[in-house]
Coordinates of C-alpha atoms in Angstrom, one line a residue:
M1 CA 40.8 -83.3 -0.7
N2 CA 37.6 -84.9 -2.2
Q3 CA 36.3 -83.2 -5.3
E4 CA 32.5 -82.7 -5.7
A5 CA 31.0 -81.6 -9.0
G6 CA 28.7 -78.7 -8.8
P7 CA 25.1 -79.3 -9.7
P8 CA 24.5 -79.2 -13.5
S9 CA 22.6 -76.3 -15.0
P10 CA 18.8 -77.1 -15.0
D11 CA 18.9 -76.1 -18.6
S12 CA 20.9 -79.2 -19.4
E13 CA 17.9 -81.4 -18.8
S14 CA 15.7 -82.8 -21.6
A15 CA 12.9 -85.2 -22.1
G16 CA 15.1 -87.8 -23.7
T17 CA 18.5 -89.0 -22.7
L18 CA 20.2 -86.9 -20.1
I19 CA 23.9 -86.3 -20.6
L20 CA 25.8 -84.6 -17.8
D21 CA 29.3 -83.4 -18.7
F22 CA 32.0 -82.7 -16.1
P23 CA 34.0 -81.4 -17.8
A24 CA 32.2 -82.2 -21.1
T25 CA 34.1 -84.5 -23.4
R26 CA 33.8 -82.0 -26.2
T27 CA 34.3 -78.8 -24.3
A28 CA 38.0 -78.9 -23.4
G29 CA 39.5 -75.5 -22.8
I30 CA 41.7 -73.5 -25.2
N31 CA 44.6 -72.5 -23.0
E32 CA 46.7 -75.6 -22.4
N33 CA 48.6 -73.9 -19.6
D34 CA 45.5 -73.8 -17.4
F35 CA 46.2 -76.0 -14.5
Y36 CA 43.0 -78.0 -14.7
D37 CA 42.4 -77.4 -18.4
G38 CA 39.9 -79.8 -19.9
A39 CA 39.6 -82.2 -16.9
W40 CA 38.6 -82.8 -13.3
C41 CA 41.7 -83.5 -11.3
A42 CA 41.8 -84.9 -7.7
G43 CA 43.8 -83.1 -5.0
R44 CA 45.7 -86.3 -4.2
N45 CA 46.5 -89.6 -5.9
D46 CA 44.9 -92.2 -3.6
L47 CA 41.9 -94.5 -3.6
H48 CA 39.7 -92.1 -1.5
Q49 CA 39.1 -89.6 -4.3
W50 CA 35.8 -89.2 -6.0
I51 CA 33.7 -86.9 -8.2
E52 CA 30.0 -86.5 -7.6
V53 CA 27.2 -85.2 -9.8
D54 CA 23.8 -84.0 -8.7
A55 CA 21.2 -84.5 -11.4
R56 CA 18.7 -82.5 -9.3
R57 CA 16.0 -85.1 -9.7
L58 CA 15.5 -88.8 -9.9
T59 CA 17.3 -90.1 -12.9
K60 CA 17.6 -93.5 -14.5
F61 CA 21.4 -93.7 -14.9
T62 CA 22.5 -96.0 -17.7
G63 CA 26.3 -95.5 -18.3
V64 CA 29.5 -93.5 -18.1
I65 CA 31.8 -92.2 -20.8
T66 CA 35.4 -91.2 -19.8
Q67 CA 38.4 -89.6 -21.3
G68 CA 41.7 -88.5 -20.0
R69 CA 42.9 -84.9 -19.4
N70 CA 42.9 -82.7 -22.5
S71 CA 46.4 -81.3 -22.4
L72 CA 49.4 -81.0 -24.8
W73 CA 51.8 -81.2 -21.9
L74 CA 50.5 -83.7 -19.4
S75 CA 49.4 -87.4 -19.7
D76 CA 46.7 -88.1 -17.1
W77 CA 43.9 -90.6 -17.2
V78 CA 42.0 -93.0 -15.0
T79 CA 42.4 -96.7 -15.9
S80 CA 39.6 -98.1 -13.7
Y81 CA 36.9 -96.9 -11.4
K82 CA 33.8 -97.7 -9.3
V83 CA 30.3 -96.2 -9.7
M84 CA 28.1 -95.4 -6.7
V85 CA 24.6 -93.9 -6.6
S86 CA 22.6 -92.1 -3.8
N87 CA 19.3 -90.4 -3.2
D88 CA 20.6 -88.1 -0.4
S89 CA 24.3 -87.8 -1.0
H90 CA 25.0 -89.6 2.4
T91 CA 24.0 -93.2 1.9
W92 CA 25.7 -94.7 -1.2
V93 CA 25.1 -98.0 -3.1
T94 CA 28.0 -99.3 -5.2
V95 CA 27.2 -100.8 -8.6
K96 CA 27.7 -104.6 -8.2
N97 CA 28.9 -107.3 -10.5
G98 CA 27.3 -110.3 -8.9
S99 CA 28.2 -110.3 -5.2
G100 CA 31.2 -107.9 -5.4
D101 CA 31.7 -104.3 -6.4
M102 CA 32.1 -103.8 -10.1
I103 CA 35.3 -102.3 -11.4
F104 CA 34.8 -100.5 -14.7
E105 CA 37.7 -100.5 -17.2
G106 CA 38.7 -96.9 -17.9
N107 CA 41.1 -95.4 -20.5
S108 CA 44.4 -96.6 -21.9
E109 CA 45.2 -93.1 -23.3
K110 CA 43.8 -89.6 -22.9
E111 CA 41.8 -88.9 -26.1
I112 CA 39.7 -92.0 -27.1
P113 CA 36.3 -92.0 -25.2
V114 CA 35.5 -95.2 -23.4
L115 CA 31.8 -96.1 -22.8
N116 CA 30.8 -98.3 -19.9
E117 CA 27.1 -99.3 -19.6
L118 CA 25.8 -100.2 -16.2
P119 CA 24.8 -103.8 -15.9
V120 CA 21.3 -102.7 -14.8
P121 CA 20.0 -99.1 -14.9
M122 CA 20.2 -97.4 -11.5
V123 CA 17.5 -94.9 -10.3
A124 CA 18.9 -92.2 -8.1
R125 CA 19.6 -88.4 -7.8
Y126 CA 23.3 -88.5 -7.2
I127 CA 26.1 -90.5 -8.9
R128 CA 29.7 -90.7 -7.8
I129 CA 32.8 -91.9 -9.7
N130 CA 35.6 -93.4 -7.5
P131 CA 38.9 -93.9 -9.4
R132 CA 40.7 -97.1 -8.5
S133 CA 43.8 -96.9 -10.8
W134 CA 45.4 -94.4 -13.1
F135 CA 48.3 -94.0 -15.5
D136 CA 51.5 -94.7 -13.6
N137 CA 53.3 -91.5 -14.7
G138 CA 50.3 -89.3 -14.3
S139 CA 47.6 -88.0 -11.8
I140 CA 43.9 -88.7 -11.2
C141 CA 42.4 -86.6 -14.0
M142 CA 39.4 -87.4 -16.2
R143 CA 36.7 -86.0 -18.4
M144 CA 33.4 -87.8 -18.2
E145 CA 29.8 -87.9 -19.3
I146 CA 26.9 -89.4 -17.3
L147 CA 24.2 -91.1 -19.4
G148 CA 20.7 -91.5 -18.2
C149 CA 17.0 -90.4 -18.5
P150 CA 15.4 -87.9 -16.1
L151 CA 12.2 -89.3 -14.5
P152 CA 9.0 -87.2 -14.6
D153 CA 8.4 -85.2 -11.5
P154 CA 5.0 -83.4 -11.8
N155 CA 5.2 -82.1 -8.2
N156 CA 8.5 -80.2 -8.7
Y157 CA 7.6 -76.7 -9.8
Y158 CA 11.3 -75.8 -10.2
H159 CA 11.9 -78.4 -12.9
R160 CA 8.7 -77.8 -14.7
R161 CA 9.5 -74.1 -14.9
N162 CA 12.9 -74.8 -16.3
E163 CA 12.1 -77.5 -18.9
M164 CA 12.2 -76.1 -22.4
T165 CA 9.8 -77.0 -25.1
T166 CA 9.4 -75.6 -28.6
T167 CA 6.3 -75.2 -30.7
D168 CA 8.2 -75.1 -34.0
D169 CA 7.5 -78.1 -36.2
L170 CA 11.1 -78.7 -37.4
D171 CA 13.4 -81.7 -38.0
F172 CA 15.2 -82.0 -34.7
K173 CA 17.9 -84.6 -35.4
H174 CA 21.5 -85.0 -36.4
H175 CA 21.8 -85.2 -40.2
S176 CA 24.3 -87.1 -42.2
Y177 CA 25.7 -85.5 -45.3
K178 CA 23.1 -87.3 -47.4
E179 CA 20.3 -86.3 -45.0
M180 CA 21.4 -82.7 -45.0
R181 CA 21.3 -82.6 -48.8
Q182 CA 17.8 -84.1 -48.8
L183 CA 16.5 -81.7 -46.2
M184 CA 17.8 -78.8 -48.3
K185 CA 15.9 -80.2 -51.2
V186 CA 12.7 -80.4 -49.2
V187 CA 13.0 -76.8 -48.1
N188 CA 13.8 -75.7 -51.7
E189 CA 10.7 -77.5 -52.9
M190 CA 8.5 -76.0 -50.2
C191 CA 9.7 -72.5 -50.9
S192 CA 10.9 -72.6 -54.4
N193 CA 10.1 -68.9 -55.0
I194 CA 12.5 -67.7 -52.3
T195 CA 15.2 -70.4 -52.1
R196 CA 18.1 -71.6 -54.2
I197 CA 20.6 -74.4 -53.6
Y198 CA 24.1 -74.0 -54.9
N199 CA 27.6 -75.0 -53.9
I200 CA 30.8 -73.0 -53.6
G201 CA 33.2 -75.8 -54.3
K202 CA 34.2 -79.3 -53.0
S203 CA 35.9 -80.6 -50.0
H204 CA 39.2 -82.5 -50.0
Q205 CA 37.2 -85.8 -50.3
G206 CA 35.0 -84.4 -53.1
L207 CA 31.9 -83.6 -51.1
K208 CA 30.1 -80.5 -52.3
L209 CA 30.1 -77.4 -50.1
Y210 CA 26.4 -76.7 -50.3
A211 CA 24.8 -73.3 -49.6
V212 CA 21.2 -72.2 -49.5
E213 CA 20.2 -68.7 -50.6
I214 CA 17.0 -67.2 -49.2
S215 CA 15.7 -64.1 -51.0
D216 CA 12.6 -62.9 -52.8
H217 CA 14.7 -62.9 -56.0
P218 CA 17.1 -65.9 -55.5
G219 CA 20.0 -66.1 -57.9
E220 CA 20.6 -62.4 -58.4
H221 CA 22.0 -59.4 -56.5
E222 CA 19.4 -56.7 -56.2
V223 CA 20.8 -53.2 -56.3
G224 CA 20.4 -51.7 -52.9
E225 CA 19.7 -55.0 -51.1
P226 CA 22.4 -56.1 -48.6
E227 CA 24.0 -59.6 -48.6
F228 CA 24.3 -61.6 -45.4
H229 CA 25.7 -65.0 -44.6
Y230 CA 26.0 -67.6 -41.9
I231 CA 28.7 -70.2 -42.0
A232 CA 28.8 -73.3 -39.8
G233 CA 30.8 -76.4 -39.4
A234 CA 34.3 -75.1 -40.2
H235 CA 35.3 -77.5 -37.3
G236 CA 33.5 -80.7 -38.4
N237 CA 32.9 -81.9 -34.8
E238 CA 31.1 -78.6 -33.7
V239 CA 27.8 -79.9 -35.0
L240 CA 25.4 -77.7 -33.1
G241 CA 26.0 -74.8 -35.5
R242 CA 25.3 -77.1 -38.4
E243 CA 22.0 -78.2 -37.0
L244 CA 21.0 -74.7 -36.1
M245 CA 21.5 -73.6 -39.7
L246 CA 19.4 -76.5 -41.0
L247 CA 16.7 -75.5 -38.5
L248 CA 17.0 -71.9 -39.4
M249 CA 16.4 -72.5 -43.1
Q250 CA 13.3 -74.6 -42.3
F251 CA 12.0 -71.9 -39.9
L252 CA 12.5 -69.1 -42.4
C253 CA 10.7 -71.1 -45.1
Q254 CA 7.7 -72.0 -42.9
E255 CA 7.3 -68.5 -41.4
Y256 CA 7.5 -66.9 -44.8
L257 CA 4.7 -69.2 -46.1
A258 CA 2.7 -68.4 -42.9
R259 CA 3.2 -64.6 -43.8
N260 CA 5.0 -63.8 -40.6
S261 CA 5.5 -60.1 -41.2
R262 CA 8.9 -59.9 -39.6
I263 CA 10.3 -62.8 -41.6
V264 CA 8.6 -61.7 -44.8
R265 CA 10.3 -58.3 -44.4
L266 CA 13.7 -59.9 -43.7
V267 CA 13.5 -62.2 -46.7
E268 CA 12.3 -59.5 -49.1
E269 CA 14.8 -56.9 -48.0
T270 CA 17.9 -59.1 -47.5
R271 CA 19.8 -61.7 -49.6
I272 CA 20.6 -64.4 -47.1
H273 CA 23.2 -67.2 -47.7
I274 CA 23.6 -70.2 -45.4
I275 CA 26.5 -72.7 -45.5
P276 CA 25.6 -75.3 -42.8
S277 CA 28.7 -77.5 -43.3
L278 CA 32.0 -76.0 -44.4
N279 CA 33.9 -79.1 -43.4
P280 CA 31.7 -82.1 -44.4
D281 CA 34.7 -84.5 -44.4
G282 CA 35.4 -83.7 -40.7
Y283 CA 31.7 -83.9 -39.8
E284 CA 31.4 -87.4 -41.3
K285 CA 34.2 -88.6 -38.9
A286 CA 32.5 -87.0 -35.9
Y287 CA 29.1 -88.4 -37.0
E288 CA 30.5 -91.9 -37.0
G289 CA 31.4 -91.5 -33.3
G290 CA 28.2 -89.8 -32.5
S291 CA 27.3 -87.4 -29.7
E292 CA 28.6 -89.6 -26.9
L293 CA 31.8 -91.0 -28.4
G294 CA 32.7 -88.2 -30.9
G295 CA 35.5 -86.8 -28.7
W296 CA 36.9 -83.2 -28.5
S297 CA 39.0 -83.3 -31.6
L298 CA 37.7 -86.1 -33.9
G299 CA 36.6 -84.4 -37.1
R300 CA 37.8 -80.9 -36.0
W301 CA 40.2 -80.5 -38.9
T302 CA 39.8 -81.1 -42.7
H303 CA 40.7 -84.4 -44.2
D304 CA 44.2 -83.2 -44.8
G305 CA 44.6 -81.9 -41.3
I306 CA 44.0 -78.2 -41.6
D307 CA 42.0 -76.0 -39.2
I308 CA 39.9 -73.9 -41.6
N309 CA 39.1 -71.3 -39.0
N310 CA 42.8 -70.2 -38.9
N311 CA 43.8 -70.9 -42.5
F312 CA 43.2 -67.5 -44.1
P313 CA 46.0 -65.1 -45.1
D314 CA 47.4 -63.0 -42.3
L315 CA 46.7 -59.5 -43.5
N316 CA 47.0 -58.0 -40.0
T317 CA 50.8 -58.1 -40.1
L318 CA 50.8 -56.4 -43.6
L319 CA 48.6 -53.6 -42.3
W320 CA 50.3 -53.0 -39.0
G321 CA 53.8 -53.1 -40.6
A322 CA 52.7 -50.5 -43.2
E323 CA 51.2 -48.4 -40.4
D324 CA 54.5 -48.5 -38.5
R325 CA 56.4 -47.4 -41.6
Q326 CA 53.7 -44.8 -42.3
N327 CA 52.9 -46.3 -45.7
I328 CA 49.1 -46.1 -45.2
P329 CA 47.4 -45.5 -47.6
R330 CA 50.2 -44.8 -50.1
K331 CA 51.5 -48.4 -50.4
V332 CA 49.0 -50.4 -48.4
P333 CA 45.3 -49.4 -48.1
N334 CA 43.3 -49.6 -44.9
H335 CA 40.9 -52.0 -46.5
Y336 CA 40.8 -54.4 -49.5
I337 CA 44.3 -55.5 -48.7
A338 CA 45.6 -57.9 -51.4
I339 CA 46.2 -61.5 -50.7
P340 CA 50.0 -62.3 -50.7
E341 CA 51.3 -64.1 -53.7
W342 CA 52.7 -67.0 -51.7
F343 CA 49.2 -67.8 -50.3
L344 CA 47.9 -68.1 -53.9
S345 CA 50.5 -70.6 -54.9
E346 CA 49.6 -74.3 -55.3
N347 CA 52.3 -75.3 -52.8
A348 CA 50.8 -73.2 -50.0
T349 CA 49.3 -75.1 -47.0
V350 CA 45.8 -73.9 -47.8
A351 CA 42.7 -76.1 -47.6
V352 CA 40.5 -76.4 -50.7
E353 CA 37.6 -75.4 -48.5
T354 CA 39.4 -72.2 -47.5
R355 CA 40.1 -71.3 -51.1
A356 CA 36.4 -71.9 -51.9
V357 CA 35.2 -69.5 -49.1
I358 CA 37.7 -66.8 -50.3
A359 CA 36.4 -67.1 -53.9
W360 CA 32.8 -67.0 -52.6
M361 CA 33.4 -63.9 -50.5
E362 CA 35.2 -62.1 -53.3
K363 CA 32.3 -62.8 -55.7
I364 CA 29.4 -61.7 -53.4
P365 CA 29.5 -58.2 -51.7
F366 CA 28.7 -59.4 -48.2
V367 CA 28.0 -56.8 -45.6
L368 CA 27.7 -58.9 -42.4
G369 CA 28.4 -62.5 -41.6
G370 CA 28.5 -64.9 -38.6
N371 CA 30.5 -68.1 -38.4
L372 CA 29.0 -70.5 -35.8
Q373 CA 31.3 -72.5 -33.6
G374 CA 30.9 -74.6 -30.4
G375 CA 32.4 -75.3 -27.1
E376 CA 31.6 -71.9 -25.5
L377 CA 28.8 -69.4 -25.0
V378 CA 30.2 -66.1 -26.2
V379 CA 30.4 -63.9 -29.3
A380 CA 33.9 -63.0 -30.4
Y381 CA 34.7 -60.0 -32.6
P382 CA 37.9 -58.9 -34.3
Y383 CA 40.7 -58.4 -34.3
D384 CA 41.4 -62.0 -33.4
M385 CA 45.2 -61.5 -33.7
A386 CA 47.1 -59.6 -31.0
R387 CA 49.1 -56.6 -32.4
S388 CA 52.0 -57.0 -30.0
T389 CA 54.4 -59.8 -31.1
W390 CA 54.4 -62.9 -28.8
Q391 CA 51.4 -61.7 -26.8
M392 CA 48.9 -64.6 -26.3
Q393 CA 46.2 -62.2 -25.0
E394 CA 45.9 -58.5 -25.8
H395 CA 42.9 -56.3 -26.4
T396 CA 43.3 -55.4 -30.1
P397 CA 40.3 -53.4 -31.4
T398 CA 39.6 -52.6 -35.0
P399 CA 38.8 -49.0 -36.1
D400 CA 35.1 -50.2 -36.0
D401 CA 35.3 -51.5 -32.5
H402 CA 32.1 -49.8 -31.4
V403 CA 30.2 -51.3 -34.3
F404 CA 31.6 -54.8 -33.6
R405 CA 30.7 -54.5 -30.0
W406 CA 27.2 -53.6 -30.8
L407 CA 26.8 -56.4 -33.3
A408 CA 28.2 -58.9 -30.7
Y409 CA 25.9 -57.6 -28.0
A410 CA 22.9 -57.8 -30.4
Y411 CA 23.3 -61.6 -30.5
A412 CA 24.4 -62.2 -27.0
S413 CA 21.7 -60.1 -25.3
T414 CA 18.9 -61.9 -27.1
H415 CA 20.3 -65.4 -26.4
R416 CA 18.5 -67.1 -23.6
L417 CA 21.7 -67.9 -21.6
M418 CA 24.7 -65.9 -22.9
T419 CA 24.2 -62.9 -20.7
D420 CA 22.6 -64.8 -17.7
A421 CA 25.0 -64.2 -14.8
R422 CA 23.4 -67.2 -13.0
R423 CA 24.4 -69.8 -15.6
R424 CA 27.2 -72.2 -15.2
V425 CA 30.3 -71.2 -17.2
C426 CA 31.4 -73.6 -19.9
H427 CA 35.1 -73.7 -18.7
T428 CA 37.0 -71.4 -16.4
E429 CA 36.3 -68.1 -18.2
D430 CA 33.3 -65.9 -17.3
F431 CA 32.4 -63.5 -20.1
Q432 CA 29.7 -61.7 -18.1
K433 CA 31.8 -58.6 -17.5
E434 CA 31.4 -57.9 -21.3
D435 CA 27.8 -59.2 -21.4
G436 CA 28.6 -62.4 -23.3
T437 CA 31.0 -60.8 -25.8
V438 CA 34.8 -60.7 -26.1
N439 CA 37.5 -59.2 -28.3
G440 CA 39.1 -62.2 -30.0
A441 CA 42.7 -61.2 -29.4
S442 CA 42.0 -60.5 -25.7
W443 CA 40.7 -64.1 -25.4
H444 CA 43.4 -65.9 -27.3
T445 CA 45.4 -64.6 -30.3
V446 CA 44.9 -66.3 -33.6
A447 CA 46.6 -65.4 -36.9
G448 CA 44.8 -65.9 -40.2
S449 CA 41.3 -66.0 -38.8
L450 CA 38.2 -65.7 -41.0
N451 CA 37.0 -62.6 -39.0
D452 CA 40.2 -60.6 -39.6
F453 CA 40.6 -61.7 -43.2
S454 CA 37.0 -60.7 -44.0
Y455 CA 37.4 -57.3 -42.4
L456 CA 40.7 -56.5 -44.1
H457 CA 40.1 -58.0 -47.6
T458 CA 36.3 -57.5 -48.1
N459 CA 33.5 -55.2 -47.0
C460 CA 32.1 -57.8 -44.7
F461 CA 32.0 -57.5 -40.9
E462 CA 32.4 -61.0 -39.6
L463 CA 32.0 -62.3 -36.0
S464 CA 32.4 -65.8 -34.4
I465 CA 29.4 -67.0 -32.6
Y466 CA 30.0 -69.7 -30.0
V467 CA 26.5 -71.2 -29.7
G468 CA 26.8 -73.7 -26.9
C469 CA 29.1 -75.3 -24.3
D470 CA 28.7 -78.8 -25.9
K471 CA 30.1 -79.1 -29.4
Y472 CA 28.0 -82.2 -30.1
P473 CA 24.8 -82.2 -28.0
H474 CA 22.5 -85.1 -27.8
E475 CA 19.7 -85.1 -30.3
S476 CA 17.2 -84.7 -27.5
E477 CA 18.8 -81.4 -26.6
L478 CA 18.4 -79.8 -30.1
P479 CA 14.9 -78.3 -29.4
E480 CA 16.2 -76.5 -26.3
E481 CA 19.4 -75.3 -28.2
W482 CA 17.1 -74.0 -31.0
E483 CA 15.1 -72.0 -28.5
N484 CA 18.3 -70.7 -26.9
N485 CA 19.5 -69.3 -30.2
R486 CA 16.5 -68.7 -32.5
E487 CA 15.8 -65.1 -31.6
S488 CA 19.5 -64.3 -31.7
L489 CA 19.9 -65.7 -35.1
I490 CA 17.1 -63.5 -36.5
V491 CA 18.2 -60.4 -34.6
F492 CA 21.7 -60.7 -35.9
M493 CA 20.6 -60.9 -39.5
E494 CA 18.5 -57.8 -39.0
Q495 CA 21.6 -55.8 -38.0
V496 CA 22.7 -55.8 -41.7
H497 CA 20.2 -53.0 -42.1
R498 CA 21.9 -50.6 -39.6
G499 CA 24.2 -47.7 -40.7
I500 CA 24.1 -46.1 -44.2
K501 CA 23.6 -47.3 -47.7
G502 CA 23.3 -45.8 -51.1
L503 CA 24.4 -45.5 -54.7
V504 CA 27.5 -43.8 -56.1
R505 CA 26.8 -42.7 -59.7
D506 CA 28.2 -40.5 -62.4
L507 CA 26.4 -37.5 -64.0
H508 CA 24.7 -39.9 -66.4
G509 CA 23.2 -42.0 -63.6
K510 CA 25.5 -45.0 -64.1
G511 CA 26.8 -46.7 -61.0
I512 CA 30.5 -46.4 -60.3
P513 CA 32.0 -49.7 -59.1
N514 CA 34.9 -49.9 -56.7
A515 CA 34.4 -46.3 -55.4
V516 CA 35.8 -45.8 -51.9
I517 CA 33.5 -44.8 -49.1
S518 CA 35.3 -43.1 -46.2
V519 CA 33.9 -42.1 -42.8
E520 CA 35.6 -39.3 -41.0
G521 CA 37.3 -40.5 -37.8
V522 CA 37.2 -44.2 -38.8
N523 CA 40.4 -45.4 -40.4
H524 CA 38.7 -48.2 -42.4
D525 CA 37.0 -47.7 -45.8
I526 CA 34.7 -49.9 -47.8
R527 CA 34.0 -50.0 -51.6
T528 CA 31.0 -50.0 -53.8
A529 CA 29.8 -53.2 -55.6
S530 CA 29.7 -53.7 -59.4
D531 CA 26.4 -51.7 -59.7
G532 CA 27.7 -48.8 -57.6
D533 CA 25.7 -49.7 -54.5
Y534 CA 27.2 -49.8 -51.0
W535 CA 26.4 -50.5 -47.4
R536 CA 28.3 -49.2 -44.4
L537 CA 27.6 -50.5 -40.9
L538 CA 27.5 -47.7 -38.4
N539 CA 26.1 -47.1 -34.9
P540 CA 23.6 -44.3 -34.4
G541 CA 25.2 -40.9 -34.9
E542 CA 26.1 -38.1 -37.3
Y543 CA 28.9 -38.8 -39.8
M544 CA 30.8 -37.0 -42.5
V545 CA 31.0 -39.5 -45.4
T546 CA 33.1 -39.1 -48.5
A547 CA 32.8 -41.0 -51.8
K548 CA 35.8 -41.0 -54.2
A549 CA 36.7 -42.9 -57.3
E550 CA 39.6 -42.8 -59.8
G551 CA 38.9 -40.2 -62.4
F552 CA 36.2 -38.5 -60.5
T553 CA 36.0 -35.5 -58.1
S554 CA 35.3 -36.7 -54.6
S555 CA 32.1 -35.7 -52.8
T556 CA 31.4 -35.4 -49.0
K557 CA 28.0 -35.5 -47.2
N558 CA 26.7 -35.3 -43.7
C559 CA 24.8 -38.6 -43.0
I560 CA 22.7 -39.2 -39.9
V561 CA 22.1 -42.7 -38.6
G562 CA 19.1 -43.1 -36.3
Y563 CA 18.1 -45.7 -33.7
D564 CA 15.3 -47.2 -35.7
M565 CA 15.9 -50.2 -37.8
G566 CA 16.7 -49.4 -41.4
A567 CA 19.9 -48.0 -43.0
T568 CA 20.0 -44.2 -43.9
Q569 CA 20.0 -43.6 -47.6
C570 CA 23.1 -41.6 -48.5
D571 CA 23.7 -41.3 -52.3
F572 CA 26.5 -39.7 -54.2
T573 CA 26.8 -38.2 -57.7
L574 CA 30.4 -37.8 -58.8
S575 CA 31.6 -35.7 -61.8
K576 CA 34.7 -36.5 -63.7
T577 CA 37.9 -34.6 -63.1
N578 CA 39.2 -32.3 -65.9
L579 CA 42.1 -34.6 -66.6
A580 CA 39.7 -37.5 -66.9
R581 CA 37.5 -35.5 -69.4
I582 CA 40.6 -34.6 -71.5
R583 CA 41.7 -38.2 -71.6
E584 CA 38.2 -39.3 -72.6
I585 CA 38.1 -36.8 -75.5
M586 CA 41.6 -37.6 -76.7
E587 CA 41.0 -41.3 -76.6
K588 CA 37.8 -40.8 -78.6
F589 CA 39.7 -39.2 -81.4
G590 CA 42.6 -41.7 -81.3
K591 CA 45.1 -39.4 -79.5
Q592 CA 46.7 -39.6 -76.1
P593 CA 46.5 -36.7 -73.7
V594 CA 49.7 -34.6 -73.4
S595 CA 51.5 -34.3 -70.1
L596 CA 51.8 -30.5 -69.6
P597 CA 55.0 -30.6 -67.5
A598 CA 56.7 -32.8 -70.1
R599 CA 55.5 -30.5 -72.9
R600 CA 57.0 -27.4 -71.1
L601 CA 60.4 -29.2 -70.7
K602 CA 60.3 -30.1 -74.4
L603 CA 59.6 -26.4 -75.4
R604 CA 62.4 -25.1 -73.2
G605 CA 64.8 -27.5 -74.8
R606 CA 63.8 -26.4 -78.3
K607 CA 64.3 -22.7 -77.4
R608 CA 67.8 -23.4 -76.0
R609 CA 68.8 -25.2 -79.3
Q610 CA 67.4 -22.2 -81.3
R611 CA 69.5 -19.8 -79.3
G612 CA 72.6 -21.9 -79.7

């Protein structure tokens, strides 16, 4: 049966080079057991099979890039093919090489992209690929990209309506490591009073892992002000997130200088940290290949072959095992779970980039964070690991499931396409039933994810934001991708101000660090920062909140969270326990407090000896 590609989404068009993916070279699926995972496959293996793409307008086609099927189990690729074009999908003209039909050389294996430029650009609406030979032991399967430029069509209202432009004066291009560093410097010089450049460590190849801080008092944690972060580029070839972060820091700087009240309020009330490239070694590999020839996996991993996104300690197993043995919270707490000793050893398979992120997150009391990824359009929230052993997909919610679902929806619902039921799905999965969001474990289970680690080891609620179907879009598509994500990026940052916040102090007004904040009915606690301040993300509602600290009497309050933006202030003053006071007095005079039960036993023994 002949296969025909569905028409591309109108949103894939741009004023520059048009790249039509079917399936996209860099958007191969996750589940390798999907029958057509990561490829178009013909119904039969014969010379009459073809795949057709409708560009929906006259287009100057210039070339084709092909790859084989993305699969761990199967070896399928096309070794040669013909190209035909048409204006009506009925009458076809085959690309010629002199007087005969031109046979283009395809792939010799399934991963390396092969570019074939047409001898002369062809103007048409439709393009068709007809495989002529394929791997002997495989089937007709291929991934491909069509290269070309859409021609202007001023009479076509449909296309004028769907073309996306931006009024933001930003640097829309792909930046090398050196160019990224230079752009950060430019932003820092433009907004020196609200920005600071620092690094959290170095990559395996020695490249600095740069971060930009945006705050009205850069370089210091302000008591009562929440900390937020975005991380991009954990997979080096998922470059859209990286470029969105560089665009975001430019935008925040420009809008702050223009006194945009919304941005001014965000900057002055939030300490924002942005890491645009967590895996610069991987990005440099992908950057060499470029948007068209980068491939699905080139640059995905660190230089030493580690997937940063799944390289964090598995604390889920520790928590669930303790729960099954009913050791919560006696032996294992429901939060701030310690990192296992084996993970901290030098011999552990842990990337230097992973260790740098962990140290960074332990140092700064982050409240909310998003890690940007590519290849899909969905927001995934924890848990990412399925609780049942050997289950590949299983809905596994956290105790804060309602909060995470709200946070995910806050991003997805303000994205231009994520919740649009009419858009073309990236792969085979349609996330519309959950409005562009998904529980990570119900999608595909992952052990040692950043999201799960962040939730169980720190106070930070972390989500994975998949910002586009194409991991490495063409430079001409960046303005449209920025428009797709701009509002969502801002709205998500604003969510750090939902829930409750406050100070936990002693009777002298001194902040109590490491105090535990518990919410009745939610089996997950958080802790105060070094100054005694805390932030607890919660949905609107009424909550019984308890603050407790070692050596102090606990205190409980009723805290109400409203629907308006802005966290509810909920402060606590704790008094020391009697035992703590006694210890304080005795230590002051150089004596140790006496254990009363031990003293009673000692007196009884003395009385027995006296009777004897």
